[in-house]
Coordinates of C-alpha atoms and ligand atoms in Angstrom, one line a residue:
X1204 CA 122.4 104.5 139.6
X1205 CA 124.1 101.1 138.2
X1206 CA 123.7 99.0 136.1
X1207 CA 122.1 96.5 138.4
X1208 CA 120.1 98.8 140.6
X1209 CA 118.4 100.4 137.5
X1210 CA 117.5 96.8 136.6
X1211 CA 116.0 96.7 139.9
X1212 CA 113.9 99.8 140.2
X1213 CA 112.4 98.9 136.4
X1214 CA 111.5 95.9 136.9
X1215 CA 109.7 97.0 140.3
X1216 CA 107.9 99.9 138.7
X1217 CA 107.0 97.1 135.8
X1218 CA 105.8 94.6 138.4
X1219 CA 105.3 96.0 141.4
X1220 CA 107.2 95.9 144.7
X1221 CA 106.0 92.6 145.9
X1222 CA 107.3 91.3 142.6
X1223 CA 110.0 88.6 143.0
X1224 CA 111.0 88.5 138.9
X1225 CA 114.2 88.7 138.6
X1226 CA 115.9 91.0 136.6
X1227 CA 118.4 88.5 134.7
X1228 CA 118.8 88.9 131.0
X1229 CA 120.1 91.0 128.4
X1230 CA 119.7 95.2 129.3
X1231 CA 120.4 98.1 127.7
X1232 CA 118.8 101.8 126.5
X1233 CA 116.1 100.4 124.6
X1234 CA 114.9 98.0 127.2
X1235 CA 115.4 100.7 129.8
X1236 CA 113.5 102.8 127.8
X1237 CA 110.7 100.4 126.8
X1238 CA 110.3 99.0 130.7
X1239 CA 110.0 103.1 131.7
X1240 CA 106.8 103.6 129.5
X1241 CA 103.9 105.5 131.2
X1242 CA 100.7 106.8 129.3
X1243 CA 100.7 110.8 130.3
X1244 CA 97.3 112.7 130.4
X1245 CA 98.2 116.3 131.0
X1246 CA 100.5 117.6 128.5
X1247 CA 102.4 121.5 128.8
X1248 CA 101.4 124.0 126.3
X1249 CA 104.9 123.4 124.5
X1250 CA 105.0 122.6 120.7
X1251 CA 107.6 119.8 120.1
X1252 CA 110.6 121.1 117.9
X1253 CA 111.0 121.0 114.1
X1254 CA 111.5 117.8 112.1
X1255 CA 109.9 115.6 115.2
X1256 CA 106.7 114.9 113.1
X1257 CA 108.8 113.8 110.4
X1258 CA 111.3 111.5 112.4
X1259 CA 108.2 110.2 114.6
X1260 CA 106.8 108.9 111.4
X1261 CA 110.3 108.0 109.6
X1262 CA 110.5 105.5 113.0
X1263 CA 106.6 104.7 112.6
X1264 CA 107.4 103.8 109.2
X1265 CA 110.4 101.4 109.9
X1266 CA 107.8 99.0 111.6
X1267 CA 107.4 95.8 110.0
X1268 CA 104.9 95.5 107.5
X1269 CA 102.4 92.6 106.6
X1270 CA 104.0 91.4 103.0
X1271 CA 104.9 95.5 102.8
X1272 CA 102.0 96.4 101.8
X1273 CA 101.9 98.9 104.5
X1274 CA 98.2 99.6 105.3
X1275 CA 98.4 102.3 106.8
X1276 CA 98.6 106.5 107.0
X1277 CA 98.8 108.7 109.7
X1278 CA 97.2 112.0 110.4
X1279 CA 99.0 114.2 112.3
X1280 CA 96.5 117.0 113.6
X1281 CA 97.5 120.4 115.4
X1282 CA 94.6 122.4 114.8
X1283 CA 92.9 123.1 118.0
X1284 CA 89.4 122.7 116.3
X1285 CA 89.9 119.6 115.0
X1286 CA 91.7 118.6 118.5
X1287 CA 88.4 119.4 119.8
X1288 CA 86.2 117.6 117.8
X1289 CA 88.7 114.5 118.2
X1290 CA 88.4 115.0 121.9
X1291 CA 84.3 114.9 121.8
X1292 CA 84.3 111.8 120.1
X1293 CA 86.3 110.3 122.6
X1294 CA 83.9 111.6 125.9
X1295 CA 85.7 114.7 126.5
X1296 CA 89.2 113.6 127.0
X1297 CA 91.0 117.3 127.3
X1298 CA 94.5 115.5 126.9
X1299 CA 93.7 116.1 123.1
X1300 CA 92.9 119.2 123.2
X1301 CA 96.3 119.9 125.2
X1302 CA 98.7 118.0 123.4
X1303 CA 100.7 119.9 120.9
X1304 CA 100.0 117.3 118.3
X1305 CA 97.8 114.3 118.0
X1306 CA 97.9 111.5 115.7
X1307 CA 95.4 109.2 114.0
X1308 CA 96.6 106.5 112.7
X1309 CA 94.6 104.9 110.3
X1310 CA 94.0 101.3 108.6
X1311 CA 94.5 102.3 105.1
X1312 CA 92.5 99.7 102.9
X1313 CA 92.2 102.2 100.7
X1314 CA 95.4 102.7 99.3
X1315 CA 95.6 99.3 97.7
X1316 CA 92.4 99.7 96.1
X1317 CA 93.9 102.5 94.2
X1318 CA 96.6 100.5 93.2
X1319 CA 94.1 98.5 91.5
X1320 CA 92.5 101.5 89.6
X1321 CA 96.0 102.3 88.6
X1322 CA 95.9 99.1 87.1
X1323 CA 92.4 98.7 86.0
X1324 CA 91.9 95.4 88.7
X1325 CA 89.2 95.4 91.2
X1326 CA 91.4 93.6 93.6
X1327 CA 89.1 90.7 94.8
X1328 CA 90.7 90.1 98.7
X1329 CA 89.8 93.9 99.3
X1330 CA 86.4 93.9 101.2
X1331 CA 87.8 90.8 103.5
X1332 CA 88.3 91.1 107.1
X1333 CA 91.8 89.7 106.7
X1334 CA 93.1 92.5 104.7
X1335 CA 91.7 95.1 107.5
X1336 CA 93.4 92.8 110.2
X1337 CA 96.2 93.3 108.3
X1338 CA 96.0 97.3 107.6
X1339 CA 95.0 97.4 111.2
X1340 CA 98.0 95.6 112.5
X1341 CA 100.3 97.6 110.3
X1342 CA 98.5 100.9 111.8
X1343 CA 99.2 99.8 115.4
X1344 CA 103.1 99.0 114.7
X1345 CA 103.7 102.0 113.3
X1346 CA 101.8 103.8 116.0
X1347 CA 103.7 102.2 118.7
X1348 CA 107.4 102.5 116.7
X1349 CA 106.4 106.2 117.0
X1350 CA 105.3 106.1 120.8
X1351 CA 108.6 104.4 121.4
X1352 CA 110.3 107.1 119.6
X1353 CA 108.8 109.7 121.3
X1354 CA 109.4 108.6 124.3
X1355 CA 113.1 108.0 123.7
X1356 CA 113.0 111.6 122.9
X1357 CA 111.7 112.7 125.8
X1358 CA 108.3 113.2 124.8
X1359 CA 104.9 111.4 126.2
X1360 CA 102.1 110.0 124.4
X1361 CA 98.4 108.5 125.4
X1362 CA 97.0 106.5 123.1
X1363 CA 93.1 106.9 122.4
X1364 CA 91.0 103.9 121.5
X1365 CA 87.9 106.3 122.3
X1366 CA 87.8 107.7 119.0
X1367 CA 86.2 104.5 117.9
X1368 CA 83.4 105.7 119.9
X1369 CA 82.3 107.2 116.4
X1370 CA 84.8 106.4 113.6
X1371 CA 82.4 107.5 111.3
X1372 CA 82.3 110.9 113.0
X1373 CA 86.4 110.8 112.8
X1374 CA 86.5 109.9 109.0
X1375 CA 84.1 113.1 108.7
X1376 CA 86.0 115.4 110.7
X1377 CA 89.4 114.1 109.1
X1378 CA 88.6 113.6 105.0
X1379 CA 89.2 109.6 105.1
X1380 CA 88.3 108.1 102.1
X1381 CA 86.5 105.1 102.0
X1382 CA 88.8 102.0 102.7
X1383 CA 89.8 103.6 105.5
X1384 CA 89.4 103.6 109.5
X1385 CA 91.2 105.5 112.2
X1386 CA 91.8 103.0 114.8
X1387 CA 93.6 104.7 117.2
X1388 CA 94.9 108.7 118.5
X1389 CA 97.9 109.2 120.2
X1390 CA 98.6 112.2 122.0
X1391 CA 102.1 114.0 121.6
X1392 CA 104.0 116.0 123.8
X1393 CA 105.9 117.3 127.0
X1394 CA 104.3 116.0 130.2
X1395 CA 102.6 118.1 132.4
X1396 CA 103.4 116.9 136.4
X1397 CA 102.7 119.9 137.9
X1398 CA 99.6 118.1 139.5
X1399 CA 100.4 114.3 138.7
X1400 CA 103.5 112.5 138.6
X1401 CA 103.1 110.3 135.9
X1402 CA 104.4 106.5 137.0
X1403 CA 105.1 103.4 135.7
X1404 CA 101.5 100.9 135.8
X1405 CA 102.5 97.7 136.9
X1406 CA 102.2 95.0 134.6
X1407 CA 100.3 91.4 135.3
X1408 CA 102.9 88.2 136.5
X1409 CA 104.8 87.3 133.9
X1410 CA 103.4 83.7 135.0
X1411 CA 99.8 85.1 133.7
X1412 CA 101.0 85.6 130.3
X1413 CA 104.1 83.6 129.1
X1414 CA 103.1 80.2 128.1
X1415 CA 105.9 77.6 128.1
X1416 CA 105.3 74.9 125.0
X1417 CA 101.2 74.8 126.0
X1418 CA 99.1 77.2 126.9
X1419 CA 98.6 77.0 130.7
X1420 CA 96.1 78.7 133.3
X1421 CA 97.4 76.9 136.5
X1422 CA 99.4 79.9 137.8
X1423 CA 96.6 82.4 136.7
X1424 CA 94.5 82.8 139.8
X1425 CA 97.7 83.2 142.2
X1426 CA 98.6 85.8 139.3
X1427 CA 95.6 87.7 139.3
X1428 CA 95.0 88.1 142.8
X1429 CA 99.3 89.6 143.0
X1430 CA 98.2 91.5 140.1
X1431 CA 94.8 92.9 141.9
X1432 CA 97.2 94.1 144.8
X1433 CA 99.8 95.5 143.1
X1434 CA 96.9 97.4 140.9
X1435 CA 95.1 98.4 143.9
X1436 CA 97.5 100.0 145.4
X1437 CA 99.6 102.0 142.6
X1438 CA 95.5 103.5 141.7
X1439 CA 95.6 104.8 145.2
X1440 CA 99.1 105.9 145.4
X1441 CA 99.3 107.5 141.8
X1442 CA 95.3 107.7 140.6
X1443 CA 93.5 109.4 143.7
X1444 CA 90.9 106.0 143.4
X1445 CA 92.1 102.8 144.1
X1446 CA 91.0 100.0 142.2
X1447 CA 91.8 96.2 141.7
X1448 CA 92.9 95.0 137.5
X1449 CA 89.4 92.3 138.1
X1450 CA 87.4 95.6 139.3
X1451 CA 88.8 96.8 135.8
X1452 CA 88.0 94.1 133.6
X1453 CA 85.0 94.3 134.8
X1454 CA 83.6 97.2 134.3
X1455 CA 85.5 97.3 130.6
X1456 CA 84.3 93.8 129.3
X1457 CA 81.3 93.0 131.7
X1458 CA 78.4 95.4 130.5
X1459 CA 77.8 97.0 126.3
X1460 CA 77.6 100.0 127.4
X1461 CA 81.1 100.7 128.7
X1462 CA 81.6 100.4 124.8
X1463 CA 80.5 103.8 124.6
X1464 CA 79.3 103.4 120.5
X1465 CA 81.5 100.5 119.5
X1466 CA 79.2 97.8 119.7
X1467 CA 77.9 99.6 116.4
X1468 CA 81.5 99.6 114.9
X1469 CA 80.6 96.8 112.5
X1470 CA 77.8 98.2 111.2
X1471 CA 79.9 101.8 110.7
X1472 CA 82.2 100.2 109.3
X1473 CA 80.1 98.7 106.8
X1474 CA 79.6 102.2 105.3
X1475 CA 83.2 103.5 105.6
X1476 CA 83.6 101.0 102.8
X1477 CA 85.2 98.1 105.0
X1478 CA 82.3 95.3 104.3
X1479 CA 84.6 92.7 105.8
X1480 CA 83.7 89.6 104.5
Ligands
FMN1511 C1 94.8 100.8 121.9 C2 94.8 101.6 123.1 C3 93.8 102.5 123.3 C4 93.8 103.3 124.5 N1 92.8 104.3 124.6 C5 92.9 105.2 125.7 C6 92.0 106.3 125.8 O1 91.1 106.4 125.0 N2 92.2 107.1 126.8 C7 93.2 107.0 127.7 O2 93.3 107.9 128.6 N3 94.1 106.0 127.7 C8 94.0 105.1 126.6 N4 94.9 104.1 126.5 C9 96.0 104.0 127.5 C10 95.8 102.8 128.4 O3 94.8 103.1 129.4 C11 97.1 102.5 129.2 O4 98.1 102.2 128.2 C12 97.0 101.4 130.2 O5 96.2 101.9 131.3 C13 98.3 101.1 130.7 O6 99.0 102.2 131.3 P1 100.4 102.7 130.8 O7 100.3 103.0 129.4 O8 100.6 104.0 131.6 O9 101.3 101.7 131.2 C14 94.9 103.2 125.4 C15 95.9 102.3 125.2 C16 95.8 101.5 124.1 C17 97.0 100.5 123.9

């Protein structure tokens, strides 16, 4: 394929074929690679090779980092038990329990409060919600330096926001301190497409997101309803149940329950040492 017809085919996966964005613009390996990314939920039973842990967080580690104070730590967990307890905090999702290895990464708050022991502070800006948006922010660029890693390596990740179902259950089952929070998994390995081939989700209109000078909603509901077809049909195509993005957004946002736990998260939070004030 060339240059241009690669172009082409990403940017249809990315947006769907009745997408008319162009693909003009700078292109090369990394934007090839970024506009490929698919989550993958079946994984082979394949450990990944030496040193991948360790260059997966050297990359996860090269994010930036809010005034360096890099919030965060990662725990990188290949025992099936504690797979399996991961997986039950997050309703059952086997994908953990098949990966080869499975990350938490973790807002470290923590880690700067033992800085202050160290030096015999208690550091005041600790129990405010700013400092975990920060650690949490650091947590989620390194996480997704290492997803974009993995992928270039030819590995596949899901992420897994479920374990905040029951962070407190996760702290338990991993040894986090207090100060700390795991806010996301990711899952690690070789995709399984035996039974699925894993494709490229489309992505909303550019013209629903990009904002020139003011934010604008004029070009939202043409947006939305491109974006409900497109949706609709790559679920029926590449999910088995078809389903439009508002049918999503609805039934993620528009009743408590679908938080599964995490409309207690405050609260939990509250006694994993993160008061945020
Ligand atoms: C923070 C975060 C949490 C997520 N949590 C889960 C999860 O618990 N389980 C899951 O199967 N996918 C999870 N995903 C994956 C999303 O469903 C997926 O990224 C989205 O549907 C877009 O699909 P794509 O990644 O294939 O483009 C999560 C993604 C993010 C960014």
């Amino acid at each position: 394929m060339n240059e241009i017809s690669a172009r082409v085919a990403a940017f249809r996966a990315r947006y769907g074929a009745e997408s008319t964005a162009l693909p003009e613009g700078p292109w090369n390996a990394v934007i090839a690679s970024l506009l490929q990314h698919r989550s993958v939920r079946a994984f082979q039973p394949k450990a990944v090779p030496p040193g991948t842990l360790e260059m997966l967080v050297a990359a996860a580690q090269s994010a930036a980092s809010s005034s360096n104070m890099q919030a965060w730590s990662v725990v990188a967990v290949t025992d099936p038990a504690t797979k399996a307890e991961m997986a039950r905090i997050a309703g059952n999702q086997a994908h953990i329990v098949q990966c080869p290895l499975f990350f938490v990464w973790v807002a470290d708050v923590a880690r700067l409060g033992r800085v202050g022991e160290a030096v015999g502070q208690d550091f005041e800006a600790l129990p405010y919600l700013e400092t975990f948006l920060f650690a949490a922010f650091d947590a989620i660029l390194a996480a997704q330096n290492a997803t974009v890693a993995a992928e270039s390596m030819g590995l596949s990740t899901v992420y897994i926001g479920a374990l905040r179902n029951d962070v407190e259950g996760v702290a338990k089952a991993l040894g986090l301190p207090p100060g700390t929070m795991g806010v996301v998994g990711l899952c690690v390995g070789y995709a399984d497409e035996s039974e699925t081939k894993w494709q490229v989700k489309p992505r909303l209109p550019q013209s629903a997101v990009l904002h020139r000078e003011r934010y604008d909603t004029a070009a939202e509901p043409a947006a939305n309803a491109a974006y409900d077809r497109a949706l609709q049909s790559f679920s029926a195509a590449s999910e088995r149940n078809s389903y439009t993005w508002t049918e999503r957004v609805i039934s993620r946002v528009g009743k408590l329950r679908a938080l599964a736990g995490r409309d207690r998260i405050r609260a939990a939070m509250e006694r994993l040492g993160l008061p945020l004030r």
